[in-house]
Amino acid sequence: MDYSNYFTQFPDEDGEFAGYGGAYLPPPLIPVFAEITAAYQGLAQDEQFLEELRSIRKHYQGRPTPVFHAKNLSAANGGAQIYLKREDLNHTGAHKLNHCMGEGLLAKYLGKRKLIAETGAGQHGVALATAAAYFGLECEIHMGEVDIAKESPNVSRMKLLGAKVVPVTHGLKTLKEAVDSAFEAYMADADDSIYCIGSVVGPHPFPMLVRDFQRVVGIEAREQMLELTGALPDAVCACVGGGSNAMGIFSAFLDDPVELFGVEPMGKGTKLGEHAASMEYGEPGVIHAFKCYMLQDEDGEPAPVHSIASGLDYPGVGPEHCMLKDDGRVTYGGCSDDECMDAFFKLCRLEGIIPAIESSHAVHYALELAKKMKTGAVLVNLSGRGDKDLDFVIENYGYGE
Ligand SMILES: *Cc1c(COP(=O)(O)O)cnc(C)c1O
């Protein structure tokens, strides 16, 4: 594949990435999504929109986030040097705000009054509620009752930020039902509201729109590596749940001689239900109105998944990743629950950085890669901070000794 004018080619006019993606929507929503696509394509060229987004990133989010040379970690590990793109220092503590602020700004330009979304562990809900507060919009977050009970700090955050949390009480009362419930609420109120997806997934134009809003991570990191080291990194690693932080950082290096590695959650075993490695073990299928590698049960329904990192436990993956896998441009590997915790504790002790469990998957993979490489530089997207994970870690793994 030719990566020199990649962004004008992908997605194509049908919203597809070499057959993945698209928009498998109920008929009443087809014109609604077409309207969002058309409006976004105009705004992506609109200087006022872009200037407002740049200003938000700088003055509200605290961008650019630094790239940090993890010298202690690199020395203890041996081999290539490790560099961290510090998305954990972005406001709210993760990369998710990059696309939520973009989605909020889009809603404002479209004249919408309300942001609607679902959330699993609550990370997307908190980032979106933050954007809604900033833009003075209403925010309605659908969340399974089981998740509400498990994730009470995030529920409190959303409420403090002024969001309405709608409990979903049918089925398994978790993420899948929350998606259905959010979609229903959106269909009933599409004139006044906009549905905001939390990763590079869902129907077109969301995989494109979320990727575009996350590209800032890669653009900054590429410049920062050149400034710090005088060269591009030899390899870039990022964890892949839906795939937004990975697309954000990979996108800047697609046309460079840089190896790209996406890291999927291998959980606690290889059986269906023990992991969430959609590209490793999945087959193409349609989930939440788009086509991708998907973990499926015997009936072709999305299978139950597991990961220690709640931000990675999704049975599908962004369509762009599926294309990049098939083309061989990105290599997808894995990291288990226990391996990621090992990397988590190393980063705490050696660098004074408490990472998100999600991000620790990428750190582990990078450490293994750096050992094999012996020299050179590996850049890791440290997608978020670990404050949200502390109670879980201490209860289950103690203090790492
Ligand atoms: C949600 C989340 C992820 C996974 O989402 P992607 O879309 O795959 O990036 C990774 N890291 C953190 C910290 C998250 O909150």
Coordinates of C-alpha atoms and ligand atoms in Angstrom, one line a residue:
M1 CA 0.0 0.0 0.0
D2 CA 1.1 3.6 -0.7
Y3 CA 1.3 5.6 2.5
S4 CA 2.4 8.9 0.9
N5 CA -1.1 10.4 0.5
Y6 CA -2.8 8.0 2.9
F7 CA -5.2 10.5 4.6
T8 CA -6.9 11.4 1.3
Q9 CA -7.4 7.8 0.5
F10 CA -8.6 6.3 3.8
P11 CA -11.4 5.9 4.6
D12 CA -12.8 5.8 1.0
E13 CA -16.1 7.4 -0.1
D14 CA -18.1 4.6 1.5
G15 CA -16.3 5.1 4.8
E16 CA -14.3 1.9 4.3
F17 CA -10.7 0.9 5.0
A18 CA -10.1 -1.8 2.4
G19 CA -13.5 -3.4 3.1
Y20 CA -13.6 -2.8 6.9
G21 CA -15.6 -0.1 8.6
G22 CA -18.6 1.3 6.6
A23 CA -21.9 2.2 8.2
Y24 CA -24.4 -0.7 8.8
L25 CA -27.2 1.6 10.1
P26 CA -30.9 1.4 10.6
P27 CA -32.5 3.4 7.7
P28 CA -33.7 6.4 9.9
L29 CA -30.1 7.0 10.9
I30 CA -28.5 7.0 7.5
P31 CA -29.3 10.6 6.7
V32 CA -28.3 11.6 10.2
F33 CA -24.8 10.2 9.9
A34 CA -24.5 11.5 6.3
E35 CA -25.2 15.0 7.7
I36 CA -22.4 14.6 10.3
T37 CA -20.0 13.4 7.7
A38 CA -20.7 16.3 5.4
A39 CA -20.5 18.9 8.2
Y40 CA -17.2 17.4 9.5
Q41 CA -15.6 17.4 6.1
G42 CA -16.3 21.1 5.8
L43 CA -15.2 21.9 9.3
A44 CA -11.9 19.9 8.9
Q45 CA -10.9 22.7 6.4
D46 CA -12.4 25.6 8.4
E47 CA -9.7 27.8 9.8
Q48 CA -11.9 29.1 12.7
F49 CA -12.8 25.6 13.8
L50 CA -9.2 24.5 13.7
E51 CA -8.0 27.5 15.5
E52 CA -10.6 27.0 18.3
L53 CA -9.4 23.4 18.6
R54 CA -5.8 24.4 18.8
S55 CA -6.6 26.9 21.5
I56 CA -8.5 24.4 23.6
R57 CA -5.6 21.9 23.3
K58 CA -3.1 24.4 24.5
H59 CA -5.0 26.4 27.1
Y60 CA -7.4 23.9 28.5
Q61 CA -6.0 20.4 27.9
G62 CA -2.4 21.4 28.6
R63 CA -0.9 20.3 25.2
P64 CA 1.6 19.6 23.9
T65 CA 2.2 16.7 26.4
P66 CA 5.9 15.9 26.8
V67 CA 7.9 13.0 25.4
F68 CA 10.1 11.7 28.2
H69 CA 13.3 9.6 27.9
A70 CA 12.8 6.9 30.5
K71 CA 16.5 6.5 31.3
N72 CA 16.2 4.4 34.5
L73 CA 13.7 2.0 32.9
S74 CA 15.9 1.7 29.8
A75 CA 19.0 1.0 31.8
A76 CA 17.4 -1.6 34.1
N77 CA 15.9 -3.3 31.0
G78 CA 18.9 -3.3 28.7
G79 CA 18.8 -2.8 25.0
A80 CA 17.1 0.1 23.1
Q81 CA 16.2 3.3 24.9
I82 CA 12.5 3.8 25.9
Y83 CA 10.7 7.1 25.3
L84 CA 7.2 7.8 26.7
K85 CA 4.6 10.1 25.1
R86 CA 3.0 11.4 28.2
E87 CA -0.8 11.3 27.4
D88 CA -1.2 10.6 31.1
L89 CA -0.5 14.4 31.6
N90 CA -3.3 15.4 29.3
H91 CA -6.3 17.0 31.3
T92 CA -8.4 14.2 32.9
G93 CA -5.4 11.9 32.7
A94 CA -5.8 10.1 29.4
H95 CA -5.8 10.6 25.6
K96 CA -9.6 10.2 25.4
L97 CA -10.1 14.0 26.0
N98 CA -8.4 14.6 22.7
H99 CA -11.4 13.3 20.7
C100 CA -14.0 14.2 23.2
M101 CA -13.1 17.9 23.0
G102 CA -13.2 17.6 19.2
E103 CA -16.6 15.9 19.3
G104 CA -17.9 18.6 21.7
L105 CA -16.6 21.4 19.3
L106 CA -18.3 19.6 16.4
A107 CA -21.6 19.5 18.3
K108 CA -21.3 23.2 19.0
Y109 CA -20.7 24.0 15.3
L110 CA -23.6 21.7 14.3
G111 CA -25.9 23.6 16.8
K112 CA -26.6 20.5 18.9
R113 CA -27.7 20.9 22.5
K114 CA -26.8 17.5 23.9
L115 CA -24.0 14.8 23.8
I116 CA -25.1 11.2 24.2
A117 CA -22.9 8.2 24.7
E118 CA -22.5 4.9 26.5
T119 CA -19.6 4.1 28.8
G120 CA -18.2 0.8 30.2
A121 CA -15.8 1.5 33.0
G122 CA -16.7 5.2 32.9
Q123 CA -13.5 6.6 31.3
H124 CA -15.2 7.8 28.1
G125 CA -18.2 9.0 30.1
V126 CA -15.9 11.2 32.3
A127 CA -14.0 12.6 29.3
L128 CA -17.3 13.4 27.5
A129 CA -18.9 14.9 30.5
T130 CA -15.8 17.2 30.8
A131 CA -16.2 18.3 27.2
A132 CA -20.0 18.9 27.8
A133 CA -19.2 21.1 30.8
Y134 CA -16.7 23.1 28.8
F135 CA -19.0 23.7 25.9
G136 CA -22.1 24.3 28.0
L137 CA -23.9 21.2 26.5
E138 CA -26.1 18.7 28.2
C139 CA -24.6 15.2 28.5
E140 CA -26.4 11.9 28.8
I141 CA -24.3 8.8 29.6
H142 CA -25.8 5.3 29.4
M143 CA -24.2 2.8 31.7
G144 CA -25.0 -0.7 32.7
E145 CA -26.2 -1.2 36.3
V146 CA -23.4 -3.7 36.9
D147 CA -20.8 -1.2 35.8
I148 CA -22.4 1.6 37.8
A149 CA -21.9 -0.5 41.0
K150 CA -18.3 -1.4 40.1
E151 CA -17.1 2.0 38.9
S152 CA -18.6 4.4 41.5
P153 CA -15.7 7.0 41.5
N154 CA -16.3 7.6 37.7
V155 CA -20.1 7.7 38.3
S156 CA -19.4 10.4 40.9
R157 CA -17.1 12.3 38.5
M158 CA -19.7 12.3 35.7
K159 CA -22.4 13.6 38.1
L160 CA -20.1 16.3 39.5
L161 CA -19.4 17.4 35.9
G162 CA -23.2 17.8 35.4
A163 CA -23.9 14.7 33.3
K164 CA -27.0 12.6 33.6
V165 CA -26.1 9.0 34.1
V166 CA -28.8 6.7 32.7
P167 CA -28.8 3.2 34.4
V168 CA -29.3 0.3 31.9
T169 CA -31.2 -2.5 33.5
H170 CA -31.7 -5.2 30.8
G171 CA -29.6 -8.2 29.7
L172 CA -26.2 -8.5 31.3
K173 CA -26.5 -4.8 32.3
T174 CA -23.0 -4.0 31.0
L175 CA -21.4 -2.2 28.0
K176 CA -23.3 -4.0 25.1
E177 CA -26.7 -3.1 26.6
A178 CA -25.5 0.4 27.3
V179 CA -24.6 0.8 23.6
D180 CA -28.1 -0.3 22.5
S181 CA -29.7 2.1 25.1
A182 CA -27.6 5.1 24.0
F183 CA -28.4 4.4 20.3
E184 CA -32.1 4.3 21.1
A185 CA -31.9 7.5 23.0
Y186 CA -30.0 9.1 20.1
M187 CA -32.5 7.9 17.4
A188 CA -35.3 9.5 19.4
D189 CA -33.5 12.8 19.6
A190 CA -31.1 13.0 16.6
D191 CA -32.1 16.6 15.7
D192 CA -31.0 18.1 19.0
S193 CA -28.2 15.8 20.0
I194 CA -25.1 14.0 18.8
Y195 CA -23.8 10.5 19.6
C196 CA -20.2 10.6 20.6
I197 CA -18.2 7.4 20.2
G198 CA -15.3 6.7 22.5
S199 CA -12.7 5.2 20.1
V200 CA -11.9 4.7 16.4
V201 CA -14.9 2.4 16.1
G202 CA -18.6 2.6 15.2
P203 CA -20.2 3.6 11.9
H204 CA -18.5 6.0 9.5
P205 CA -17.6 8.9 10.0
F206 CA -16.6 8.1 13.6
P207 CA -13.5 6.0 13.0
M208 CA -12.2 8.8 10.8
L209 CA -13.3 11.6 13.0
V210 CA -11.8 10.1 16.2
R211 CA -8.6 9.3 14.4
D212 CA -8.3 12.8 13.1
F213 CA -8.8 14.3 16.5
Q214 CA -6.1 11.9 17.9
R215 CA -3.6 12.7 15.2
V216 CA -2.2 15.5 17.4
V217 CA -0.5 12.8 19.6
G218 CA 1.6 11.5 16.7
I219 CA 2.3 14.9 15.2
E220 CA 3.7 16.2 18.5
A221 CA 5.6 13.0 19.3
R222 CA 7.3 12.9 15.9
E223 CA 8.6 16.4 16.3
Q224 CA 9.6 15.9 19.9
M225 CA 11.6 12.7 19.1
L226 CA 13.4 14.6 16.3
E227 CA 14.1 17.4 18.8
L228 CA 15.3 15.1 21.6
T229 CA 17.3 12.6 19.7
G230 CA 17.9 14.1 16.2
A231 CA 16.2 11.1 14.6
L232 CA 12.9 9.2 14.3
P233 CA 12.3 6.3 16.7
D234 CA 13.0 2.8 15.4
A235 CA 9.7 1.5 16.7
V236 CA 6.5 2.8 18.2
C237 CA 4.2 0.8 20.5
A238 CA 0.7 1.5 21.7
C239 CA -2.1 -0.6 23.4
V240 CA -5.2 -1.4 21.3
G241 CA -8.7 -1.6 22.8
G242 CA -10.8 0.1 20.2
G243 CA -7.6 1.6 18.9
S244 CA -7.8 5.4 19.2
N245 CA -4.5 6.1 21.1
A246 CA -2.7 3.7 18.8
M247 CA -4.1 5.3 15.6
G248 CA -3.2 8.7 17.1
I249 CA 0.4 8.0 17.5
F250 CA 0.8 5.6 14.5
S251 CA -0.7 8.0 12.0
A252 CA 2.3 10.3 12.1
F253 CA 4.8 7.5 11.2
L254 CA 2.9 5.5 8.5
D255 CA 5.0 6.9 5.7
D256 CA 8.3 6.7 7.7
P257 CA 10.8 3.8 8.1
V258 CA 9.5 3.2 11.6
E259 CA 8.2 -0.1 12.8
L260 CA 4.7 0.1 14.4
F261 CA 3.4 -2.3 17.1
G262 CA -0.2 -2.5 18.4
V263 CA -0.6 -4.5 21.6
E264 CA -3.8 -6.4 22.3
P265 CA -4.9 -7.7 25.7
M266 CA -4.2 -11.4 26.0
G267 CA -5.9 -11.5 29.4
K268 CA -5.5 -14.8 31.3
G269 CA -5.7 -17.4 28.6
T270 CA -6.3 -18.3 24.9
K271 CA -9.9 -19.5 25.2
L272 CA -12.8 -17.4 24.1
G273 CA -13.9 -15.3 27.1
E274 CA -10.4 -15.2 28.6
H275 CA -8.9 -12.3 26.5
A276 CA -10.0 -9.5 24.2
A277 CA -7.5 -10.0 21.4
S278 CA -9.9 -9.3 18.5
M279 CA -7.2 -9.3 15.8
E280 CA -5.3 -12.3 17.0
Y281 CA -8.3 -14.6 17.5
G282 CA -11.3 -12.9 15.8
E283 CA -12.9 -13.2 12.3
P284 CA -14.4 -10.4 10.2
G285 CA -17.9 -9.5 11.3
V286 CA -20.3 -6.6 11.9
I287 CA -20.5 -5.1 15.4
H288 CA -22.1 -1.8 16.4
A289 CA -22.7 -0.9 12.8
F290 CA -19.2 -1.4 11.3
K291 CA -17.1 -4.3 10.0
C292 CA -13.9 -5.4 11.7
Y293 CA -12.1 -8.4 13.2
M294 CA -14.4 -9.5 15.9
L295 CA -14.5 -12.1 18.7
Q296 CA -17.7 -14.1 18.0
D297 CA -19.6 -16.9 19.6
E298 CA -21.2 -19.8 17.6
D299 CA -24.1 -17.6 16.5
G300 CA -21.8 -14.8 15.2
E301 CA -22.7 -12.6 18.1
P302 CA -20.0 -10.6 19.9
A303 CA -18.4 -12.9 22.4
P304 CA -17.8 -12.2 26.1
V305 CA -14.3 -10.8 26.6
H306 CA -11.9 -10.3 29.5
S307 CA -9.0 -8.0 30.2
I308 CA -7.5 -6.7 33.4
A309 CA -7.8 -3.3 31.8
S310 CA -11.4 -2.3 31.5
G311 CA -10.5 0.1 28.7
L312 CA -9.3 -2.7 26.5
D313 CA -12.1 -5.3 26.9
Y314 CA -14.0 -4.8 23.6
P315 CA -14.8 -7.7 21.2
G316 CA -14.1 -5.6 18.1
V317 CA -11.4 -3.2 17.0
G318 CA -11.2 -0.1 14.8
P319 CA -11.5 -0.9 11.0
E320 CA -8.3 1.0 10.2
H321 CA -6.3 -1.3 12.4
C322 CA -7.8 -4.3 10.5
M323 CA -6.6 -2.9 7.2
L324 CA -3.1 -2.0 8.6
K325 CA -2.8 -5.6 9.9
D326 CA -3.8 -7.2 6.6
D327 CA -1.4 -4.9 4.8
G328 CA 1.4 -5.8 7.3
R329 CA 2.2 -2.1 8.0
V330 CA 1.5 -2.6 11.7
T331 CA 2.5 -5.7 13.6
Y332 CA -0.1 -6.7 16.3
G333 CA 1.1 -8.6 19.4
G334 CA -0.1 -9.2 22.8
C335 CA 0.5 -8.8 26.5
S336 CA -1.2 -10.8 29.3
D337 CA -2.8 -9.5 32.5
D338 CA 0.2 -10.6 34.6
E339 CA 2.8 -9.3 32.2
C340 CA 1.3 -5.8 32.1
M341 CA 1.3 -5.6 35.9
D342 CA 5.0 -6.3 35.9
A343 CA 5.5 -3.3 33.6
F344 CA 3.2 -1.3 35.8
F345 CA 5.3 -1.8 38.9
K346 CA 8.6 -1.2 37.0
L347 CA 7.4 2.2 35.8
C348 CA 6.2 3.2 39.3
R349 CA 9.5 2.3 41.0
L350 CA 12.0 3.2 38.3
E351 CA 10.5 6.4 36.9
G352 CA 7.9 7.7 39.5
I353 CA 5.1 7.4 37.0
I354 CA 2.0 5.4 37.8
P355 CA 0.6 4.3 34.5
A356 CA -2.9 3.2 33.5
I357 CA -3.2 -0.6 33.4
E358 CA -4.2 -0.2 29.7
S359 CA -1.0 1.7 28.9
S360 CA 1.1 -0.9 30.9
H361 CA 0.4 -3.4 28.1
A362 CA 2.3 -1.2 25.6
V363 CA 5.1 -0.6 28.1
H364 CA 5.6 -4.4 28.6
Y365 CA 5.7 -5.0 24.9
A366 CA 8.2 -2.2 24.4
L367 CA 10.5 -3.5 27.1
E368 CA 10.6 -7.0 25.4
L369 CA 11.2 -5.3 22.1
A370 CA 13.9 -3.1 23.4
K371 CA 15.8 -6.1 24.8
K372 CA 15.7 -7.8 21.4
M373 CA 16.7 -4.6 19.6
K374 CA 19.8 -4.0 21.7
T375 CA 20.2 -0.4 20.4
G376 CA 18.0 2.3 19.0
A377 CA 14.8 4.0 20.4
V378 CA 11.3 2.7 21.1
L379 CA 8.6 5.3 21.6
V380 CA 5.6 4.2 23.7
N381 CA 2.2 6.0 23.9
L382 CA 1.6 6.2 27.6
S383 CA -2.2 6.6 27.0
G384 CA -3.2 7.4 30.6
R385 CA -2.4 7.6 34.3
G386 CA -3.2 4.9 36.8
D387 CA -5.0 6.8 39.6
K388 CA -8.3 5.1 38.5
D389 CA -6.7 1.7 39.0
L390 CA -5.1 2.0 42.4
D391 CA -7.7 0.3 44.5
F392 CA -7.9 -2.6 42.1
V393 CA -4.1 -3.0 41.9
I394 CA -3.5 -2.9 45.6
E395 CA -6.3 -5.3 46.4
N396 CA -5.2 -7.8 43.8
Y397 CA -1.4 -7.3 43.4
G398 CA -0.4 -5.5 46.6
Y399 CA 2.5 -3.0 46.2
G400 CA 4.4 -5.1 43.7
E401 CA 6.9 -6.8 46.1
Ligands
LIG1 C1 -9.9 3.8 27.0 C2 -8.4 3.7 27.2 C3 -7.6 2.9 26.3 C4 -8.2 2.1 25.2 O1 -8.8 2.9 24.1 P1 -8.2 3.0 22.7 O2 -9.3 3.5 21.9 O3 -7.8 1.6 22.2 O4 -7.0 3.9 22.8 C5 -6.3 2.9 26.5 N1 -5.7 3.6 27.5 C6 -6.4 4.3 28.4 C7 -5.7 5.0 29.5 C8 -7.8 4.4 28.3 O5 -8.5 5.1 29.1

